[in-house]
Structure formats: structure tokens, C-alpha cells
Short mmCIF file of C-alpha atoms in Angstrom, two decimals:
data_model
loop_
_atom_site.label_atom_id
_atom_site.label_comp_id
_atom_site.label_asym_id
_atom_site.label_seq_id
_atom_site.Cartn_x
_atom_site.Cartn_y
_atom_site.Cartn_z
CA MET G 1 58.77 95.58 116.25
CA ALA G 2 58.55 99.37 116.04
CA LYS G 3 61.69 101.20 114.93
CA THR G 4 63.42 103.20 117.66
CA THR G 5 65.07 105.56 115.16
CA ALA G 6 63.83 107.54 112.19
CA GLN G 7 65.63 109.51 109.47
CA VAL G 8 64.11 112.94 108.88
CA ARG G 9 65.15 116.50 108.10
CA LEU G 10 64.78 118.23 111.43
CA THR G 11 62.53 121.25 110.91
CA LYS G 12 60.12 122.93 113.28
CA ALA G 13 57.17 121.18 111.65
CA ALA G 14 58.87 117.77 111.81
CA ILE G 15 59.82 118.27 115.46
CA ASP G 16 56.30 119.41 116.39
CA ASP G 17 54.92 116.22 114.81
CA ALA G 18 57.56 113.91 116.32
CA GLN G 19 56.16 111.31 118.75
CA PRO G 20 57.71 108.75 121.11
CA LEU G 21 57.23 105.02 120.64
CA MET G 22 54.21 103.25 122.12
CA VAL G 23 55.14 99.68 123.01
CA ASP G 24 52.77 97.35 124.87
CA GLY G 25 50.88 100.30 126.27
CA GLY G 26 54.09 101.96 127.49
CA VAL G 27 56.09 104.92 126.22
CA ARG G 28 59.65 104.54 124.94
CA GLN G 29 62.05 107.10 123.55
CA ARG G 30 62.38 107.50 119.77
CA LEU G 31 65.43 109.06 118.12
CA TYR G 32 65.04 111.27 115.05
CA LEU G 33 68.32 111.58 113.09
CA ASP G 34 68.78 114.62 110.86
CA THR G 35 69.31 113.86 107.17
CA GLU G 36 71.01 117.20 106.56
CA LEU G 37 73.66 117.29 109.31
CA LYS G 38 75.09 113.88 110.13
CA GLY G 39 75.34 113.32 113.89
CA PHE G 40 72.60 115.84 114.78
CA GLY G 41 69.45 114.36 116.31
CA LEU G 42 66.37 114.68 118.49
CA CYS G 43 65.36 112.39 121.35
CA VAL G 44 61.60 112.31 121.92
CA GLY G 45 60.29 111.00 125.23
CA ALA G 46 56.93 111.06 126.98
CA ARG G 47 57.22 114.71 128.04
CA THR G 48 60.31 116.26 126.44
CA LYS G 49 62.09 116.61 123.12
CA THR G 50 65.84 117.03 123.43
CA PHE G 51 68.48 117.85 120.83
CA PHE G 52 71.71 115.85 120.84
CA VAL G 53 74.86 115.13 118.86
CA GLN G 54 76.27 111.63 118.38
CA ARG G 55 79.51 110.60 116.70
CA ASP G 56 82.69 108.62 117.32
CA VAL G 57 85.45 110.15 119.44
CA ASN G 58 88.74 108.27 119.46
CA GLY G 59 87.02 105.11 118.30
CA LYS G 60 84.12 105.23 120.79
CA THR G 61 80.58 106.42 120.15
CA VAL G 62 79.75 109.47 122.24
CA ARG G 63 76.35 111.10 122.61
CA THR G 64 76.11 114.52 124.20
CA THR G 65 73.04 116.62 124.96
CA ILE G 66 72.56 120.07 123.48
CA GLY G 67 69.30 121.06 125.21
CA ARG G 68 65.52 120.88 125.12
CA TYR G 69 63.39 121.92 122.19
CA GLY G 70 61.67 125.12 123.28
CA VAL G 71 64.75 126.30 125.11
CA TYR G 72 66.66 125.91 121.85
CA THR G 73 65.14 126.67 118.45
CA VAL G 74 65.94 124.30 115.60
CA ALA G 75 68.38 126.83 114.11
CA GLN G 76 70.16 127.37 117.45
CA ALA G 77 70.44 123.64 118.09
CA ARG G 78 71.76 123.00 114.55
CA GLU G 79 74.43 125.70 114.96
CA GLU G 80 75.48 124.26 118.34
CA ALA G 81 75.57 120.79 116.78
CA ARG G 82 77.93 121.94 114.02
CA GLU G 83 80.41 123.30 116.57
CA LEU G 84 80.24 120.15 118.66
CA ILE G 85 80.72 117.88 115.65
CA ILE G 86 83.86 119.80 114.63
CA ARG G 87 85.31 119.56 118.13
CA MET G 88 84.42 115.88 118.49
CA GLY G 89 86.13 115.28 115.16
CA LYS G 90 89.31 116.63 116.78
CA GLY G 91 89.06 114.01 119.53
CA ILE G 92 87.42 116.23 122.16
CA ASN G 93 84.77 114.53 124.30
CA PRO G 94 82.26 117.22 125.41
CA ASN G 95 80.87 114.94 128.14
CA ARG G 96 84.33 114.74 129.63
CA GLU G 97 84.61 118.51 129.54
CA LYS G 98 81.26 118.87 131.33
CA GLU G 99 82.44 116.51 134.06
CA GLN G 100 85.67 118.45 134.42
CA ARG G 101 83.69 121.68 134.84
CA ARG G 102 81.49 120.04 137.49
CA SER G 103 84.57 118.71 139.27
CA THR G 104 86.16 122.14 139.23
CA GLY G 105 83.14 123.61 141.00
CA VAL G 106 82.96 121.08 143.86
CA THR G 107 83.86 122.84 147.11
CA PHE G 108 85.17 121.31 150.32
CA GLU G 109 81.78 122.06 151.88
CA ASP G 110 79.99 120.23 149.05
CA ALA G 111 82.27 117.23 149.48
CA LEU G 112 81.84 117.20 153.25
CA ASP G 113 78.04 117.36 153.00
CA THR G 114 78.03 114.49 150.51
CA HIS G 115 80.37 112.41 152.66
CA LEU G 116 78.33 112.89 155.83
CA THR G 117 74.97 112.14 154.20
CA SER G 118 76.08 109.22 152.00
CA ASN G 119 76.11 106.73 154.87
CA LYS G 120 72.70 106.58 156.56
CA LYS G 121 74.16 104.61 159.48
CA ARG G 122 76.69 107.31 160.37
CA SER G 123 76.01 108.44 163.94
CA ALA G 124 74.92 111.96 164.86
CA ARG G 125 78.01 112.26 167.07
CA THR G 126 80.36 111.52 164.16
CA ILE G 127 78.59 114.08 161.98
CA THR G 128 78.81 116.69 164.75
CA ASP G 129 82.52 115.98 165.31
CA TYR G 130 83.35 116.21 161.60
CA ARG G 131 81.49 119.48 161.15
CA TYR G 132 83.09 120.94 164.28
CA LEU G 133 86.60 120.11 163.06
CA ALA G 134 85.88 121.56 159.60
CA ASP G 135 84.25 124.71 160.97
CA GLN G 136 86.86 125.25 163.66
CA TYR G 137 90.10 124.60 161.77
CA LEU G 138 89.32 124.62 158.03
CA SER G 139 86.46 127.14 157.84
CA ASP G 140 88.24 129.29 155.22
CA TRP G 141 88.45 126.23 152.95
CA LEU G 142 84.76 125.37 153.02
CA LYS G 143 83.86 127.55 150.01
CA ARG G 144 87.05 126.77 148.12
CA PRO G 145 86.84 124.37 145.16
CA LEU G 146 88.70 121.15 145.95
CA SER G 147 90.58 121.50 142.66
CA GLU G 148 92.24 124.69 143.99
CA ILE G 149 93.50 123.17 147.25
CA THR G 150 97.09 122.08 146.68
CA ARG G 151 99.44 119.66 148.37
CA LYS G 152 101.39 122.65 149.68
CA ASP G 153 98.18 124.10 151.17
CA CYS G 154 97.50 120.84 153.00
CA ARG G 155 101.03 120.37 154.24
CA GLU G 156 101.34 123.93 155.55
CA ARG G 157 97.85 124.09 157.14
CA HIS G 158 98.34 120.73 158.88
CA ARG G 159 101.66 121.93 160.31
CA LYS G 160 100.09 125.25 161.43
CA ILE G 161 97.18 123.56 163.20
CA GLY G 162 99.66 121.26 164.92
CA GLN G 163 101.69 124.22 166.17
CA ASP G 164 98.65 126.15 167.40
CA HIS G 165 96.38 123.39 168.68
CA GLY G 166 98.42 120.23 168.96
CA PRO G 167 99.20 117.18 166.80
CA TYR G 168 96.02 115.24 167.62
CA VAL G 169 93.78 118.11 166.51
CA ALA G 170 95.79 118.62 163.31
CA ASN G 171 95.58 114.94 162.40
CA SER G 172 91.87 114.80 163.19
CA ALA G 173 91.08 117.88 161.08
CA PHE G 174 92.91 116.47 158.09
CA ARG G 175 91.31 113.07 158.43
CA VAL G 176 88.04 114.95 157.88
CA PHE G 177 89.42 116.71 154.80
CA ARG G 178 90.91 113.49 153.43
CA ALA G 179 87.64 111.58 153.88
CA ALA G 180 85.56 114.33 152.24
CA TYR G 181 87.96 114.57 149.27
CA ASN G 182 88.05 110.80 148.78
CA GLY G 183 84.26 110.74 148.82
CA ALA G 184 84.13 113.41 146.12
CA LEU G 185 86.74 111.53 144.12
CA LYS G 186 84.38 108.56 143.82
CA ILE G 187 82.03 110.83 141.86
CA HIS G 188 84.44 113.25 140.19
CA GLU G 189 87.46 111.30 138.98
CA ASP G 190 88.88 114.42 137.34
CA LEU G 191 89.72 115.86 140.75
CA GLY G 192 92.97 113.94 140.73
CA VAL G 193 95.06 112.65 143.61
CA ASN G 194 94.01 113.72 147.10
CA PRO G 195 96.37 116.59 148.07
CA ALA G 196 96.33 115.35 151.68
CA ILE G 197 98.84 112.77 150.44
CA ALA G 198 101.48 115.44 151.10
CA VAL G 199 100.64 115.75 154.80
CA ASP G 200 103.35 114.63 157.21
CA TRP G 201 101.11 113.08 159.85
CA PHE G 202 102.12 113.68 163.43
CA PRO G 203 102.91 110.48 165.35
CA GLU G 204 100.17 109.57 167.82
CA GLU G 205 100.36 107.42 170.89
CA ARG G 206 97.30 105.92 172.50
CA ARG G 207 96.51 108.23 175.38
CA LYS G 208 96.51 106.22 178.58
CA ALA G 209 93.66 107.86 180.42
CA ALA G 210 92.60 104.86 182.49
CA ILE G 211 92.51 105.37 186.26
CA PRO G 212 95.26 103.22 187.83
CA SER G 213 93.83 100.26 189.77
CA ALA G 214 95.36 101.58 193.01
CA ASP G 215 93.46 104.88 192.60
CA VAL G 216 90.00 103.50 191.78
CA ALA G 217 88.97 103.31 195.45
CA ALA G 218 90.01 106.93 196.12
CA TRP G 219 88.23 108.07 192.96
CA HIS G 220 85.05 106.23 193.90
CA ALA G 221 85.09 107.65 197.43
CA GLU G 222 85.32 111.18 196.02
CA VAL G 223 82.54 110.50 193.53
CA MET G 224 80.27 109.24 196.29
CA GLY G 225 80.80 112.55 198.03
CA ILE G 226 79.42 114.56 195.09
CA ALA G 227 76.29 116.38 196.26
CA ASN G 228 74.46 116.13 192.93
CA PRO G 229 73.13 112.54 192.71
CA VAL G 230 72.70 112.71 188.92
CA ARG G 231 76.34 113.60 188.36
CA ARG G 232 77.48 111.07 190.93
CA ASP G 233 75.50 108.20 189.44
CA TYR G 234 76.40 109.16 185.86
CA LEU G 235 80.12 108.83 186.59
CA ARG G 236 79.62 105.45 188.27
CA PHE G 237 77.41 104.33 185.39
CA VAL G 238 80.07 105.17 182.78
CA LEU G 239 82.70 103.25 184.73
CA LEU G 240 80.47 100.18 185.08
CA THR G 241 79.27 100.13 181.45
CA GLY G 242 82.29 101.40 179.52
CA LEU G 243 79.92 103.47 177.39
CA ARG G 244 81.00 106.55 175.51
CA ARG G 245 80.14 109.89 177.07
CA GLU G 246 77.14 110.71 174.87
CA SER G 247 75.72 107.18 174.75
CA ALA G 248 75.66 107.11 178.55
CA ALA G 249 74.19 110.61 178.84
CA CYS G 250 71.35 109.82 176.41
CA VAL G 251 70.02 106.73 178.22
CA GLU G 252 66.24 106.83 178.59
CA TRP G 253 64.08 104.81 180.96
CA SER G 254 62.38 103.27 177.95
CA HIS G 255 65.75 101.82 176.86
CA ILE G 256 65.93 99.58 179.94
CA ASP G 257 64.56 96.04 179.69
CA TRP G 258 64.21 95.15 183.37
CA ASP G 259 62.96 91.62 182.73
CA ASN G 260 65.91 90.68 180.52
CA ARG G 261 68.36 92.87 182.44
CA ALA G 262 69.51 94.64 179.29
CA LEU G 263 70.05 98.18 178.07
CA LEU G 264 69.38 99.29 174.50
CA ILE G 265 71.92 101.72 173.04
CA PRO G 266 69.95 102.98 170.02
CA ARG G 267 72.37 105.52 168.54
CA PRO G 268 75.98 104.56 169.31
CA LYS G 269 78.98 106.03 167.52
CA GLY G 270 79.15 103.07 165.14
CA GLY G 271 75.55 103.69 164.10
CA ARG G 272 74.23 100.17 164.75
CA PRO G 273 72.00 99.75 167.84
CA PHE G 274 73.13 97.11 170.33
CA LEU G 275 72.05 95.57 173.63
CA LEU G 276 74.26 95.76 176.70
CA PRO G 277 73.76 93.20 179.49
CA LEU G 278 73.24 94.76 182.92
CA SER G 279 75.21 93.43 185.87
CA THR G 280 73.72 93.27 189.36
CA GLN G 281 75.72 96.40 190.24
CA LEU G 282 74.19 98.28 187.32
CA ILE G 283 70.68 97.07 188.13
CA GLU G 284 71.16 98.33 191.68
CA LEU G 285 72.43 101.71 190.47
CA LEU G 286 69.53 102.11 188.01
CA LYS G 287 66.94 101.06 190.60
CA SER G 288 68.36 103.72 192.90
CA ARG G 289 68.11 106.28 190.11
CA GLN G 290 64.54 105.20 189.43
CA GLU G 291 63.60 105.80 193.07
CA CYS G 292 65.12 109.28 192.80
CA ALA G 293 63.16 109.89 189.61
CA ASP G 294 59.91 108.81 191.27
CA THR G 295 60.37 111.42 194.00
CA ALA G 296 62.03 114.09 191.85
CA THR G 297 60.89 117.67 192.15
CA MET G 298 63.34 119.27 189.67
CA PHE G 299 62.79 116.89 186.74
CA PRO G 300 59.38 115.27 187.21
CA LYS G 301 58.51 112.59 184.63
CA SER G 302 61.76 113.13 182.75
CA PRO G 303 62.40 110.42 180.13
CA TRP G 304 66.14 110.60 180.85
CA VAL G 305 67.94 108.46 183.42
CA PHE G 306 70.38 111.34 183.95
CA PRO G 307 68.25 114.50 183.56
CA ALA G 308 69.70 118.00 183.67
CA ASP G 309 68.74 121.61 183.16
CA SER G 310 70.18 121.67 179.63
CA LYS G 311 68.95 122.21 176.09
CA SER G 312 68.80 118.46 175.51
CA GLY G 313 67.18 117.75 178.86
CA HIS G 314 69.90 115.31 179.90
CA ILE G 315 73.38 115.57 181.36
CA THR G 316 76.23 116.49 179.01
CA GLU G 317 79.63 116.08 180.67
CA PRO G 318 80.02 116.88 184.36
CA LYS G 319 83.15 118.91 185.01
CA GLU G 320 84.00 117.45 188.37
CA LYS G 321 87.39 118.38 189.81
CA LEU G 322 88.61 115.51 191.93
CA ALA G 323 91.96 114.81 193.52
CA VAL G 324 92.20 111.69 191.35
CA LYS G 325 92.53 113.06 187.81
CA PHE G 326 90.19 111.50 185.25
CA THR G 327 88.22 112.08 182.07
CA ILE G 328 84.93 110.56 180.95
CA HIS G 329 86.73 108.71 178.17
CA GLY G 330 89.26 107.63 180.77
CA LEU G 331 86.48 105.83 182.66
CA ARG G 332 85.77 103.89 179.45
CA ASN G 333 89.47 103.05 179.23
CA THR G 334 89.38 101.92 182.86
CA PHE G 335 86.51 99.54 182.05
CA ILE G 336 88.53 98.08 179.15
CA THR G 337 91.66 97.81 181.30
CA VAL G 338 89.75 95.91 183.99
CA ALA G 339 88.22 93.64 181.36
CA GLU G 340 91.64 92.82 179.92
CA SER G 341 93.05 92.14 183.42
CA LEU G 342 90.43 89.39 183.79
CA ASP G 343 91.58 87.76 180.52
CA THR G 344 88.19 88.53 179.00
CA SER G 345 87.93 87.43 175.38
CA PRO G 346 89.08 90.28 173.11
CA TYR G 347 85.95 89.72 171.02
CA ALA G 348 83.73 90.02 174.10
CA ILE G 349 85.46 93.27 175.08
CA LYS G 350 84.99 94.68 171.58
CA MET G 351 81.30 93.82 171.63
CA LEU G 352 80.76 95.22 175.12
CA VAL G 353 82.32 98.57 174.22
CA ASN G 354 80.86 98.56 170.68
CA HIS G 355 84.15 98.40 168.82
CA SER G 356 83.90 96.93 165.34
CA LEU G 357 85.18 93.39 164.94
CA PRO G 358 88.14 93.09 162.55
CA ASP G 359 86.38 90.69 160.18
CA LYS G 360 88.56 91.71 157.22
CA GLN G 361 91.70 90.63 159.03
CA ASP G 362 90.40 87.80 161.18
CA VAL G 363 88.19 85.20 159.53
CA THR G 364 87.02 83.87 162.91
CA ALA G 365 85.60 87.27 163.91
CA GLY G 366 83.24 87.20 160.94
CA TYR G 367 81.34 84.26 162.46
CA ILE G 368 80.90 85.76 165.94
CA SER G 369 77.44 87.03 166.87
CA PRO G 370 77.13 89.51 169.77
CA GLU G 371 74.55 87.49 171.70
CA LEU G 372 73.32 89.11 174.88
CA GLU G 373 73.59 86.07 177.13
CA ARG G 374 77.08 85.28 175.92
CA LEU G 375 78.22 88.70 177.14
CA ARG G 376 76.41 88.59 180.47
CA ALA G 377 79.05 86.56 182.35
CA PRO G 378 82.02 88.72 181.32
CA MET G 379 80.00 91.87 182.05
CA GLN G 380 79.19 90.62 185.55
CA ALA G 381 82.83 89.66 186.18
CA ILE G 382 83.99 93.14 185.13
CA SER G 383 81.47 94.80 187.46
CA GLU G 384 82.56 92.56 190.32
CA ARG G 385 86.19 93.48 189.79
CA ILE G 386 85.40 97.20 189.60
CA ALA G 387 83.40 96.90 192.81
CA GLU G 388 86.35 95.17 194.43
CA LEU G 389 88.77 97.88 193.29
CA ALA G 390 86.36 100.63 194.36
CA LYS G 391 85.90 98.95 197.75
CA TYR G 392 82.15 99.10 197.85
CA ALA G 393 79.87 96.28 198.87
CA LYS G 394 78.87 93.79 196.18
CA THR G 395 75.23 93.11 195.67
CA SER G 396 73.87 89.67 196.22
#
């Protein structure tokens, strides 16, 4: 077997002649160790020749790179090696120092970019929300190295955002910072403890935005009086599906499987596409929208179920002022409230509204599969109850 190391006095001529190993037709690195300066060496690969120093530091063998031959002359590399060997003899690990320098240079913006791109399944909406919160409330921190942001900085900025914009915004902004820092910490352990540990989080209560059952009929009557059919049908669609605002707005005709009475949600907040069963009420609503689309003059051949004169081509969030106060997310909460009032399985509700199942806490949840047909009956029951509350005729 060919030797992977060779002892030689490292001179320009010796380095020029140095060759990598050829093993079974492949190229492997060969190390040339200097006979004059112990610990100084040259690593020869297929394309490059790189100077290095290797010696024990605190009982462990450490190899650190000096630089490529051609960038460094032999004399320059040997001088650098001498300095490194002296420092390593004092217990200093140069690799550790390099990592500390890299950690020192990591900015909040770097960490945020890494965090948002590390998970390929992260939804576009989540990325947009994180960037908005960072740009809007922590923009002056984006270029700051994480190592310079202190616990006091975090505590005071969180309190200031809370005073100016409210506790929910402050908590949300610092969840973004905390997540970005923790992501960087996985790579740069020298960053130290996340300074967001000093934040006194504002207490949050689940905001009860659901429309009270007694007001659903009045709300529906007002919605049916909206002149714009796209806006009208979008609001009814959100209530009957429980979808998030953007998921509902982005529905395309190609996402509807009429034969199987199902709707594909390709890019939900959780990132994993899922199929939603369509009740008879939803089929009726979508058929009505399809008839409008077939005779449309404003948005001919639009791919969107809810088209609009917008940059995206579809509706965003209609700002309808009704006597019955509501929000788009409140319609989702109303769907969940109705589902719970029917004693619908909590797992079925979670799957219908695309909430993650708590498989780490509940062993049973880990075995549940969100099968379309299994969800069809509870979806139909929810639609029937909403229709009853809204006081509009049920379909046959």
C-alpha cells in the first residue's frame, strides 16, 4: 500500500516535484512533512498544494491551514509555521481562534437569512412575516454582529416595541430574533447564550376573534349584500373552509378535484401540501364562482378562483366594514368554534385547519393519517351547522 506521508525538506524544488497519491486509478492526498521544522507540512491534492502546521494542543492533535503554495512562498509559509508552532505550544488552538473570528462577524441579517433558508419546507408566508418583523422593528440591528447585541439591548428594545406597538408585536419580533440567533448558535458555538434570554415576555391571551353564533346570520346577510361577488364569495369560502387568509386567496381552478370533491392547498403555512374535502355547500359556492368566471369580462381566463386587479392577480384581504365586526382570521376561528361545538375529534379539527399534530406529546397522534375520506363527514357536518347558523338554505 502506498504511503500517505513522506519526510522531506520542504524547498521550492521539492514542492514543485511533490505529487498526490494514485490509488486504484483515483487521486488521494499525500502529506509531505518537513524534516527541518517539526510540525510544518504540505498537503498535496489533485489540484492544490497547501501548507499546514500540525502538533498537539492540550493533549489533542490539531492541524491548521496556513495557505496555498503560490499564494505563500516556502519562506513565508515556514515563517508563519514557526509563529503558529510557538503559539500552539502555549495551548492556543488557532482553529478555535478562526471560529471565534467568524462568529464575531456574523450579523443578525446573516443569521436570519440562514435560518429562513435552512428549512426548504418553510412557507413563503412565514418567510415574509419574519422579514417584515425584522425590517419593521429591528432594522437597525440587521447589520450588527450578534456578538455585540447584549441582554440589556434585547430587554430594552422588547420593552420599547411593546410600549410603541403593543405586546403581541414585541413578542413576535423577538421570537424572530431568538430563532435567528439559535440557528446561528448551531453553527457558531462561540456566540454564547442567546441574549433574548433576558427578555421579559409580555403575557398573551388567545384573541377570541370568532363571530358569536348568534351573530353569524346577521354577518352572512350583510356579506350577501356586498356588491362585489368575488369579495362576497371569498368571505363565505373562508368561513366554510377555515383556511388561512392567504391560502384561501391563492386557490386556483387547477387545485380543485371536482370528481373527488377535494381541494389541494399546495403552499400552506406549515409548508406541507394537503387535501381538503369539499362539502356540498362548498361545491355549490365554487360552481357558482365557476359560472361567474365563464362569463367574466374583467378577469377572462383567470387561473384564480378569487381574481382581483392586484399585483398577484388574486384577492388579498377585502376590507369590508360590516355592522358585525370580524377579521379574516376570525372567520377561521369561527370555523374551529363550530367544529368544537359539534364534538368533532380534536385530531380531525387539527387536520382540517392544517395545525400540526402533537406527536411528541401524544403517542396516539403519531399513528393518525390525514385521510381525505375520514375528514369528509366532519367537514360536511361543520358546513351544515354553519349553514344553519347563517340561515341559508342547505343544498341537497
